[in-house]
Short mmCIF file of C-alpha atoms and ligand atoms in Angstrom, two decimals:
data_model
loop_
_atom_site.label_atom_id
_atom_site.label_comp_id
_atom_site.label_asym_id
_atom_site.label_seq_id
_atom_site.Cartn_x
_atom_site.Cartn_y
_atom_site.Cartn_z
CA MET A 170 0.01 0.04 -0.07
CA SER A 171 1.43 3.47 -1.04
CA LYS A 172 1.67 6.33 1.63
CA SER A 173 -1.05 8.06 0.18
CA GLU A 174 -3.33 5.08 0.40
CA THR A 175 -2.57 4.66 4.05
CA LYS A 176 -3.19 8.29 4.82
CA LEU A 177 -6.64 8.12 2.98
CA PHE A 178 -7.52 5.04 5.47
CA ARG A 179 -6.28 6.96 8.35
CA ALA A 180 -8.25 10.19 7.41
CA ALA A 181 -11.38 7.99 6.93
CA ALA A 182 -10.90 6.24 10.23
CA ALA A 183 -10.55 9.62 11.85
CA ALA A 184 -13.64 10.85 10.36
CA GLU A 185 -15.61 7.68 11.12
CA THR A 186 -14.47 8.34 14.83
CA VAL A 187 -15.96 11.61 14.83
CA HIS A 188 -19.22 10.00 13.51
CA ALA A 189 -19.06 7.41 16.12
CA HIS A 190 -18.54 10.09 18.90
CA SER A 191 -21.61 12.23 17.72
CA HIS A 192 -23.94 9.06 17.29
CA LEU A 193 -22.80 7.91 20.89
CA LYS A 194 -23.46 11.41 22.31
CA GLN A 195 -26.85 11.42 20.90
CA LEU A 196 -27.72 7.91 22.37
CA GLY A 197 -26.75 9.36 25.77
CA GLY A 198 -23.74 7.06 25.91
CA ILE A 199 -21.27 9.77 27.08
CA LYS A 200 -21.69 10.38 30.70
CA THR A 201 -19.42 11.62 33.61
CA THR A 202 -15.84 10.38 33.84
CA LYS A 203 -16.75 8.25 36.62
CA GLU A 204 -19.68 6.62 34.93
CA ASN A 205 -17.49 6.19 31.73
CA LEU A 206 -14.81 4.66 33.91
CA GLU A 207 -17.23 2.24 35.36
CA ALA A 208 -18.93 1.30 31.83
CA ALA A 209 -15.35 0.77 30.58
CA ILE A 210 -14.35 -1.68 33.41
CA SER A 211 -17.58 -3.54 32.96
CA GLY A 212 -17.06 -3.76 29.27
CA GLU A 213 -13.35 -4.99 29.66
CA THR A 214 -14.38 -7.49 32.46
CA HIS A 215 -17.07 -8.91 30.16
CA GLU A 216 -14.59 -9.43 27.32
CA PHE A 217 -11.97 -11.33 29.41
CA LYS A 218 -14.33 -13.27 31.52
CA GLU A 219 -16.87 -14.42 28.67
CA MET A 220 -16.34 -13.16 25.33
CA TYR A 221 -12.94 -13.89 24.65
CA PRO A 222 -12.87 -17.22 26.53
CA GLN A 223 -15.63 -18.43 24.27
CA MET A 224 -13.86 -17.18 21.14
CA ILE A 225 -10.74 -19.09 22.27
CA ARG A 226 -12.46 -22.19 22.82
CA ASP A 227 -14.07 -21.83 19.36
CA ALA A 228 -10.89 -21.01 17.68
CA GLU A 229 -9.39 -24.06 19.54
CA GLU A 230 -12.08 -26.35 18.41
CA GLU A 231 -11.63 -25.08 14.80
CA GLY A 232 -7.96 -25.29 14.81
CA HIS A 233 -7.59 -21.83 13.79
CA LYS A 234 -4.25 -20.95 15.08
CA GLY A 235 -4.14 -17.41 13.91
CA ALA A 236 -7.41 -16.67 15.50
CA LEU A 237 -6.38 -18.25 18.67
CA ARG A 238 -3.24 -16.24 18.97
CA SER A 239 -5.07 -13.00 18.12
CA PHE A 240 -7.88 -13.82 20.79
CA ASN A 241 -5.40 -14.74 23.39
CA PHE A 242 -3.42 -11.43 22.79
CA ALA A 243 -6.64 -9.53 23.01
CA ASN A 244 -7.78 -11.31 26.19
CA ASP A 245 -4.72 -10.80 28.06
CA VAL A 246 -4.71 -6.99 27.22
CA GLU A 247 -8.38 -6.35 28.21
CA LYS A 248 -7.35 -7.65 31.72
CA ILE A 249 -4.71 -4.76 31.55
CA HIS A 250 -7.09 -2.23 30.45
CA ALA A 251 -9.57 -3.14 33.21
CA GLY A 252 -6.77 -2.62 35.77
CA LEU A 253 -5.66 0.65 34.04
CA TYR A 254 -9.13 1.98 34.11
CA GLN A 255 -9.87 0.79 37.89
CA LYS A 256 -6.55 2.60 38.83
CA ALA A 257 -7.78 5.63 37.11
CA LEU A 258 -11.47 5.42 38.92
CA ASP A 259 -9.71 4.73 42.28
CA ASN A 260 -7.71 8.13 41.92
CA LEU A 261 -10.45 10.07 40.00
CA GLY A 262 -9.61 13.73 40.04
CA ASN A 263 -6.01 12.97 41.48
CA ASN A 264 -4.61 10.99 38.29
CA ALA A 265 -0.96 11.94 37.61
CA ASP A 266 -0.14 13.01 34.09
CA THR A 267 1.40 10.00 32.48
CA ASP A 268 2.42 8.51 29.08
CA TYR A 269 0.92 5.35 27.58
CA TYR A 270 2.59 3.06 25.13
CA VAL A 271 0.97 0.49 22.91
CA CYS A 272 2.44 -2.56 21.54
CA ASP A 273 1.76 -2.92 17.66
CA ILE A 274 1.75 -6.56 17.79
CA CYS A 275 -0.55 -7.51 20.61
CA GLY A 276 -1.96 -4.10 21.93
CA TYR A 277 -0.46 -4.37 25.24
CA THR A 278 -0.84 -1.20 26.91
CA ALA A 279 2.04 0.10 29.25
CA GLU A 280 1.69 3.16 31.61
CA GLY A 281 4.78 5.47 32.13
CA GLU A 282 7.21 3.88 29.85
CA ALA A 283 7.37 1.04 27.11
CA PRO A 284 8.79 -2.07 28.58
CA GLU A 285 12.06 -3.63 27.10
CA GLN A 286 10.12 -6.63 26.16
CA CYS A 287 6.23 -6.86 25.82
CA PRO A 288 4.90 -9.01 28.73
CA VAL A 289 2.17 -10.48 26.51
CA CYS A 290 3.79 -11.29 23.04
CA LYS A 291 7.53 -10.68 23.59
CA ALA A 292 7.86 -8.02 21.29
CA LYS A 293 10.68 -5.58 21.63
CA LYS A 294 10.54 -2.09 22.82
CA GLN A 295 10.63 -0.51 19.35
CA MET A 296 7.33 -2.08 18.45
CA PHE A 297 5.69 0.24 21.07
CA GLN A 298 4.15 3.53 19.78
CA LYS A 299 3.42 6.32 22.11
CA ILE A 300 0.09 7.64 22.49
CA ASP A 301 -0.49 11.46 22.39
FE1 LIG B 225 -9.49 -3.06 26.01
FE1 LIG B 226 2.88 -7.14 22.65
#
């Protein structure tokens, strides 16, 4: 894919995010930060307790190794997200300004600094992107 095609997809993705936020706002889905954090914890918890475990079992049954790997990565990372949200909720109003880094391979999300090696997929530090 050329650079301009990549940019076009990114531009469209940014525009779709604007639409999604607008639709969500109209649905009353954007509330206080406390409520948003509680909803995020609940959503992530559902994903790693029920949704991904079932998808992992299905991928195992079907012998789909790629899907199994992808679902296992996501399942592990949703637990991390729930923990990060919980921490933010526990310190609501007093959260320190911190940086976040995301692993390009598995989505592992690190607070503060990128690790030397991803704890979920073992990718090296260079595979992490800083979130602005
Ligand atoms: Fe998540
Ligand atoms: Fe990773």
